CSV table of C-alpha atoms in Angstrom, one decimal:
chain,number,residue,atom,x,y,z
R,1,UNK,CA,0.0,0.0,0.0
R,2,UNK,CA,0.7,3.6,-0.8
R,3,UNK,CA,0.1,7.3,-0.7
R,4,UNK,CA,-0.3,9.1,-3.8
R,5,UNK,CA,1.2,13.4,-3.3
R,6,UNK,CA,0.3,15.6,-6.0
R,7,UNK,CA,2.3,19.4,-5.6
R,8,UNK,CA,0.5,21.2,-7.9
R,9,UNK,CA,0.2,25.4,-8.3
R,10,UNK,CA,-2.3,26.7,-11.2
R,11,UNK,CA,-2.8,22.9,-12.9
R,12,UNK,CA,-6.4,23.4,-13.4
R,13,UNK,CA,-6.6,22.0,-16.8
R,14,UNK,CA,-4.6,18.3,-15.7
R,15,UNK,CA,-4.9,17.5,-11.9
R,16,UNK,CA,-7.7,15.9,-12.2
R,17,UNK,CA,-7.1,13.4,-14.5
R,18,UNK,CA,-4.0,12.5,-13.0
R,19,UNK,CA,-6.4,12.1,-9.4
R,20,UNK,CA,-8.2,10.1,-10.8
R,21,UNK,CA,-5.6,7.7,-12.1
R,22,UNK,CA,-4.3,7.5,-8.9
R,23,UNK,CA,-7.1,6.8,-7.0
R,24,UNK,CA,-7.6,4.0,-9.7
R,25,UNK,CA,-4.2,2.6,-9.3
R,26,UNK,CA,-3.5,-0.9,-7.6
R,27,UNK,CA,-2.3,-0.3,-3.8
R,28,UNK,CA,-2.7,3.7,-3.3
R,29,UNK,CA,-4.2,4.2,-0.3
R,30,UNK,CA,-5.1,8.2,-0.4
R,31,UNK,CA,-4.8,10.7,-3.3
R,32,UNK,CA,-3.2,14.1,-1.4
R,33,UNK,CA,-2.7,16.9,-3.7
R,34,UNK,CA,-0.8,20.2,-2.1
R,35,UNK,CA,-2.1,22.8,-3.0
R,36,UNK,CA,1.2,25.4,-3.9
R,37,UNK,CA,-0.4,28.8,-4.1
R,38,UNK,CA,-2.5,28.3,-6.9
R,39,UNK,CA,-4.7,31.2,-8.2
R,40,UNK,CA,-6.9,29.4,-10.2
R,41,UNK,CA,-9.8,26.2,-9.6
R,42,UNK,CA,-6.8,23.5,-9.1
R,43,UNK,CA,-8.1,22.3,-5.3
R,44,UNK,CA,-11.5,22.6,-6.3
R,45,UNK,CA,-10.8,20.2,-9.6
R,46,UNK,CA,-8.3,18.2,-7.4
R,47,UNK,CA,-11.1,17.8,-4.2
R,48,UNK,CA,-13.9,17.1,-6.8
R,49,UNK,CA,-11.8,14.2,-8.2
R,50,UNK,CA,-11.5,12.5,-5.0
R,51,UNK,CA,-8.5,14.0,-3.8
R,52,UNK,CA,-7.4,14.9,-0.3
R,53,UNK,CA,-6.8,18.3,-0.7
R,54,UNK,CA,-4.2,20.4,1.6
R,55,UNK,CA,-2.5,23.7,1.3
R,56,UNK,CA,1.0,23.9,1.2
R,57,UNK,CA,3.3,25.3,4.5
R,58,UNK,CA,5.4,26.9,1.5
R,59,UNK,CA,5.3,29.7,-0.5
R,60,UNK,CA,5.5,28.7,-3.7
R,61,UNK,CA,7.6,25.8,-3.6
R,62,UNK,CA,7.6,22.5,-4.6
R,63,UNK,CA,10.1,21.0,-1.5
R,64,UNK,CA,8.1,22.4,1.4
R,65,UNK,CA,4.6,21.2,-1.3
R,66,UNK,CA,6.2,17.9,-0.8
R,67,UNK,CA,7.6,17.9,2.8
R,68,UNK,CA,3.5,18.9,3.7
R,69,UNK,CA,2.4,16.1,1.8
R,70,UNK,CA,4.9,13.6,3.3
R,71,UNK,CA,3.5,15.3,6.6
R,72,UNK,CA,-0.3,14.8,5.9
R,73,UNK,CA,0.5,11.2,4.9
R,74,UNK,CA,1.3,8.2,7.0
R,75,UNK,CA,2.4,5.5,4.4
R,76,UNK,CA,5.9,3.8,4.5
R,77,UNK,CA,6.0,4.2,0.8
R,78,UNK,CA,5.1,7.5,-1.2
R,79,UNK,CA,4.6,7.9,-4.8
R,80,UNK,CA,5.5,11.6,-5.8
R,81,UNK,CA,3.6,12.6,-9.1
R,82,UNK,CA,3.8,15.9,-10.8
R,83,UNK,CA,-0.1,17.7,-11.8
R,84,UNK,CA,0.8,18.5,-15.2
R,85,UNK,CA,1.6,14.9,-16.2
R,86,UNK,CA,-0.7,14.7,-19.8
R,87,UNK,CA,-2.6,11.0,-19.9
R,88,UNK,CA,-1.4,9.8,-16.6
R,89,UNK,CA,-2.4,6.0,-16.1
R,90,UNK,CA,-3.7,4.0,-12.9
R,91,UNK,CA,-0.6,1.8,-14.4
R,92,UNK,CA,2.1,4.1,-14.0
R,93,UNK,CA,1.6,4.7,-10.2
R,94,UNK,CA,1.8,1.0,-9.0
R,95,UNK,CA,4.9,0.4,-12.0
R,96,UNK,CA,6.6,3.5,-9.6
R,97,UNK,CA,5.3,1.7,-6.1
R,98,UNK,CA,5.7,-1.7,-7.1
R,99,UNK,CA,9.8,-2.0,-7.3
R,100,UNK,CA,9.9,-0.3,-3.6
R,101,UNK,CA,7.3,-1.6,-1.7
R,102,UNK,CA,8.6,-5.1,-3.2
R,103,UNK,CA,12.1,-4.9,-2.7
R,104,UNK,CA,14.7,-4.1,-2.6
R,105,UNK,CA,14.9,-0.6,-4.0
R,106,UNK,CA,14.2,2.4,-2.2
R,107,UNK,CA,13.7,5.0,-4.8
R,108,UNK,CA,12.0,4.4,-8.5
R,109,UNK,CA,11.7,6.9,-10.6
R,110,UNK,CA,9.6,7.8,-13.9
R,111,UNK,CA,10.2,9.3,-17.0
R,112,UNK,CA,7.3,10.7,-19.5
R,113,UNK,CA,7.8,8.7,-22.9
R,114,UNK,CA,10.5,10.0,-25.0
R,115,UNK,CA,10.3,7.5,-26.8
R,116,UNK,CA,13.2,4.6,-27.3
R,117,UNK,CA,16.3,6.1,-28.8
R,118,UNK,CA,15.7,9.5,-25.6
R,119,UNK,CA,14.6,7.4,-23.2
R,120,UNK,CA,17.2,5.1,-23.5
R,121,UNK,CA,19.8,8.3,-22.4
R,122,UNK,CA,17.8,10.0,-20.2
R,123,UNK,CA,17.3,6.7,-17.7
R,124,UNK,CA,21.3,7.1,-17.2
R,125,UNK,CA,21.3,10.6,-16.6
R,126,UNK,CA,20.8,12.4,-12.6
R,127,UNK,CA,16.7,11.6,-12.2
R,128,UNK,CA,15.2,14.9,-12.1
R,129,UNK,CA,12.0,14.0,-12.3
R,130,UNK,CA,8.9,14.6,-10.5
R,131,UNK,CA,7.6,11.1,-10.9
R,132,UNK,CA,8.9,8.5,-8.1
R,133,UNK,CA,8.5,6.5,-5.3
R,134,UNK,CA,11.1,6.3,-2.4
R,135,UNK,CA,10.6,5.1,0.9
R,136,UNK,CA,9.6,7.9,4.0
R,137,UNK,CA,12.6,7.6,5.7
R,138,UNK,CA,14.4,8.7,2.3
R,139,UNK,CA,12.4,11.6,2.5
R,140,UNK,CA,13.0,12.4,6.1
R,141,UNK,CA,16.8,11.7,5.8
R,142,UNK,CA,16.7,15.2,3.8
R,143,UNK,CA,17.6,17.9,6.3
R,144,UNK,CA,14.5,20.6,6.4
R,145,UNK,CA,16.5,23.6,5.4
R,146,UNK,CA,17.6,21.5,2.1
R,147,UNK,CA,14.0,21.0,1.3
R,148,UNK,CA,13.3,23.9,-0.8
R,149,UNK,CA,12.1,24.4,-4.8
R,150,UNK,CA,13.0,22.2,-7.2
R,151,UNK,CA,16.3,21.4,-5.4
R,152,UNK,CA,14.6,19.0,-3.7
R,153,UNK,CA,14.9,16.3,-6.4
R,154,UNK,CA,18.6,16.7,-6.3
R,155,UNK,CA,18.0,16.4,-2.4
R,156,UNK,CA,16.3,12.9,-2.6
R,157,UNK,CA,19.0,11.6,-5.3
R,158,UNK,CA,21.7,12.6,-3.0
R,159,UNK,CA,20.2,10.7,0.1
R,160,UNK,CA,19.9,7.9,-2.2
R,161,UNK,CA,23.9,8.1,-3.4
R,162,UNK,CA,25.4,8.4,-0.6
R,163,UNK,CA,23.4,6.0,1.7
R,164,UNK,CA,24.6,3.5,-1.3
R,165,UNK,CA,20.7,2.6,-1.5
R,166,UNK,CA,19.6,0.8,-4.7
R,167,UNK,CA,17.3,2.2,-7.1
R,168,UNK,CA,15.6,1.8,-10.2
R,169,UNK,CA,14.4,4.0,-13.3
R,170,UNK,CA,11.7,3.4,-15.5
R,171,UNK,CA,9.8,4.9,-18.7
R,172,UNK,CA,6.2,5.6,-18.1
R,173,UNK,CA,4.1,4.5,-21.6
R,174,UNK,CA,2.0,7.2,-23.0
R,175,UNK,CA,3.1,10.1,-20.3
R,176,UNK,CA,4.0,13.5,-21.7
R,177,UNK,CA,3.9,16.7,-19.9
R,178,UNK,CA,2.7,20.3,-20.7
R,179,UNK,CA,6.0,22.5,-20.9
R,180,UNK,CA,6.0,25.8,-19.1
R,181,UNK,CA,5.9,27.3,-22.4
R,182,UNK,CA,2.7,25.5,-23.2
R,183,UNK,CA,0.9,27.0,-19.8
R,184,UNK,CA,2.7,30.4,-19.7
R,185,UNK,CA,3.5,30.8,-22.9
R,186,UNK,CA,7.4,31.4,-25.2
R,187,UNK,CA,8.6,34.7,-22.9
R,188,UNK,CA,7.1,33.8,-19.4
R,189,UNK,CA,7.6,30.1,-19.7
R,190,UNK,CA,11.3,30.4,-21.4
R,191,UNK,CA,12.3,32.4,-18.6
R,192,UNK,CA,10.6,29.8,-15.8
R,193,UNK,CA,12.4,27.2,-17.7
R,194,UNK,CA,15.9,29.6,-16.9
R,195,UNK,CA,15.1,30.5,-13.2
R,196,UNK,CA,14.3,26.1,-12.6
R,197,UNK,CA,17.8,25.2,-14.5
R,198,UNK,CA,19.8,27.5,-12.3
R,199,UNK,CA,18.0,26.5,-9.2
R,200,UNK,CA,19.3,23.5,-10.3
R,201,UNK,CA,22.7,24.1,-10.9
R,202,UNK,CA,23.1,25.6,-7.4
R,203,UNK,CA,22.9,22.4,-5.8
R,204,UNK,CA,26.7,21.8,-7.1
R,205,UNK,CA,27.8,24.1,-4.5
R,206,UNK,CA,27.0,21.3,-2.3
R,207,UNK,CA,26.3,18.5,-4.0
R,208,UNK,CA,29.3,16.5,-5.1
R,209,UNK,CA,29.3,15.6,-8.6
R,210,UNK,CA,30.9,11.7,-7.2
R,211,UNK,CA,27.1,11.4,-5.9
R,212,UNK,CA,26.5,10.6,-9.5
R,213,UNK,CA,28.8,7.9,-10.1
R,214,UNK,CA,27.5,6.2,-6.6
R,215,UNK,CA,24.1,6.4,-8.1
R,216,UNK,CA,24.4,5.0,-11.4
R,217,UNK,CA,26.5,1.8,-9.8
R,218,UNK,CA,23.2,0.9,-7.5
R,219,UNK,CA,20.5,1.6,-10.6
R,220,UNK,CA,18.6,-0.3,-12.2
R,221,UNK,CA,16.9,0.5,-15.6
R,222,UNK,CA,13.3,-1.6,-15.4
R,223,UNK,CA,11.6,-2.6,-18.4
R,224,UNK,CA,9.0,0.4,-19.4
R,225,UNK,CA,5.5,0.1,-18.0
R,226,UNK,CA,2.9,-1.5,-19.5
R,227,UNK,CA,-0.8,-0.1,-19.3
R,228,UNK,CA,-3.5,-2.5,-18.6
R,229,UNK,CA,-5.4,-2.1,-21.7
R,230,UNK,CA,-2.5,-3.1,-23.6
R,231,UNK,CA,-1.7,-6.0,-21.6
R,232,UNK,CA,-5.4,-6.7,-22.2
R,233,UNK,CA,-4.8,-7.3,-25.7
R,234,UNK,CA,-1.3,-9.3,-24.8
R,235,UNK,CA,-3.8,-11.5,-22.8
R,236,UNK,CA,-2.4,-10.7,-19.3
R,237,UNK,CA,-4.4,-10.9,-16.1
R,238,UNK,CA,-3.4,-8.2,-13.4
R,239,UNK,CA,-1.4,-10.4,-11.5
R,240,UNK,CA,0.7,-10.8,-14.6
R,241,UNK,CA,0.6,-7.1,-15.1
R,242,UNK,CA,1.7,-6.5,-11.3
R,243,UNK,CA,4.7,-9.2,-12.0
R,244,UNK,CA,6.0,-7.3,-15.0
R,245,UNK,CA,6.0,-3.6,-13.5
């Protein structure tokens, strides 16, 4: 069993298809989307989709969205799932929960489908990603004044490297994602895009880049996920659907 947490800030158009997946998916327990300051009808979407719905501590920012959700839920394992994640899949949660709650990973992370010859390089590069599941006391392990913006996927992988802990990377079939220049639009989202990347890059002032090599000698790359409706047609029953996520 896990908990599904959804940061989300202005996703009105997406979070509630992807609550709905989740609360569809094999195993999640609850469905808790954070709500990060958002302006327009995301926690009314998100609440009327079945979602438990809970305002951020933050301002704005997706570590403390994530550190409240963590808070608000009290599963071992957590499945972290971005709200802008186009055609989201009851599938792709339990092919993230699956590998961790069944051993003997303790992080799995997701990629949206870039299809073979992409995917195949971006499994192998640093997960930043906003679709995984890692084990609570990965998440906790992250010191509180670390856990801010989008450094905190940088956070989790570095907990991860240096503990030595093994973990897995998969490709999620069918996901895409709206880019920031699809919801903001070319001059507002190219410069969101700028302020995230060098958010980014300022974790190397602590962040050794060794951490990466440490990570890449415990991963594994999983086979891609496979969505029930096409192991419908491969004549698979769930259990053999479970088996191969």
């Amino acid at each position: 069993m896990y908990d599904v947490i959804i940061p989300a800030r202005n996703e009105e158009s997406t979070v509630a298809d992807v609550v709905t997946a989740a609360r569809a998916a094999p195993g999640c327990t609850t469905v808790f989307v954070i709500d990060d300051g958002s302006t327009d009808n995301t926690a009314t979407r998100a609440a009327a989709a079945g979602a438990v719905v809970v305002r951020s501590s933050g301002s704005k920012n997706k570590g403390q969205a994530l550190a409240t959700g963590v808070d608000a839920s009290g599963s071992d394992v957590l499945v972290f799932f971005d709200a802008d994640i186009l055609h989201a899949h009851p599938s792709h949660f339990e092919a993230l929960a699956g590998p961790v709650i069944r051993g003997p990973y303790e992080m799995c992370c997701g990629l949206v489908d870039y299809g073979s010859i992409r995917g195949a390089i971006f499994t192998r590069l640093p997960p930043i990603t906003g679709l995984r599941a890692i084990r609570r006391s990965v998440f906790e392990a992250i010191r509180e004044n670390r856990r801010n913006g989008f450094q905190i996927e940088i956070m989790i992988n570095e907990v991860v490297a240096r503990g030595g802990m093994p973990s897995a990377i998969r490709t999620l079939t069918g996901a895409d994602h709206r880019s920031k220049v699809q919801k903001l639009g070319w001059s507002r989202g190219a410069m969101s895009h700028m302020a995230m990347t060098l958010e980014l890059l300022n974790c190397f002032r602590f962040v050794p880049l060794w951490t990466y090599g440490s990570y890449l000698r415990q991963l594994t790359v999983l086979a891609p996920s496979r969505r029930a409706d096409e192991a419908a047609t491969r004549g698979l029953d769930q259990s053999e659907l479970l088996k191969e996520s």
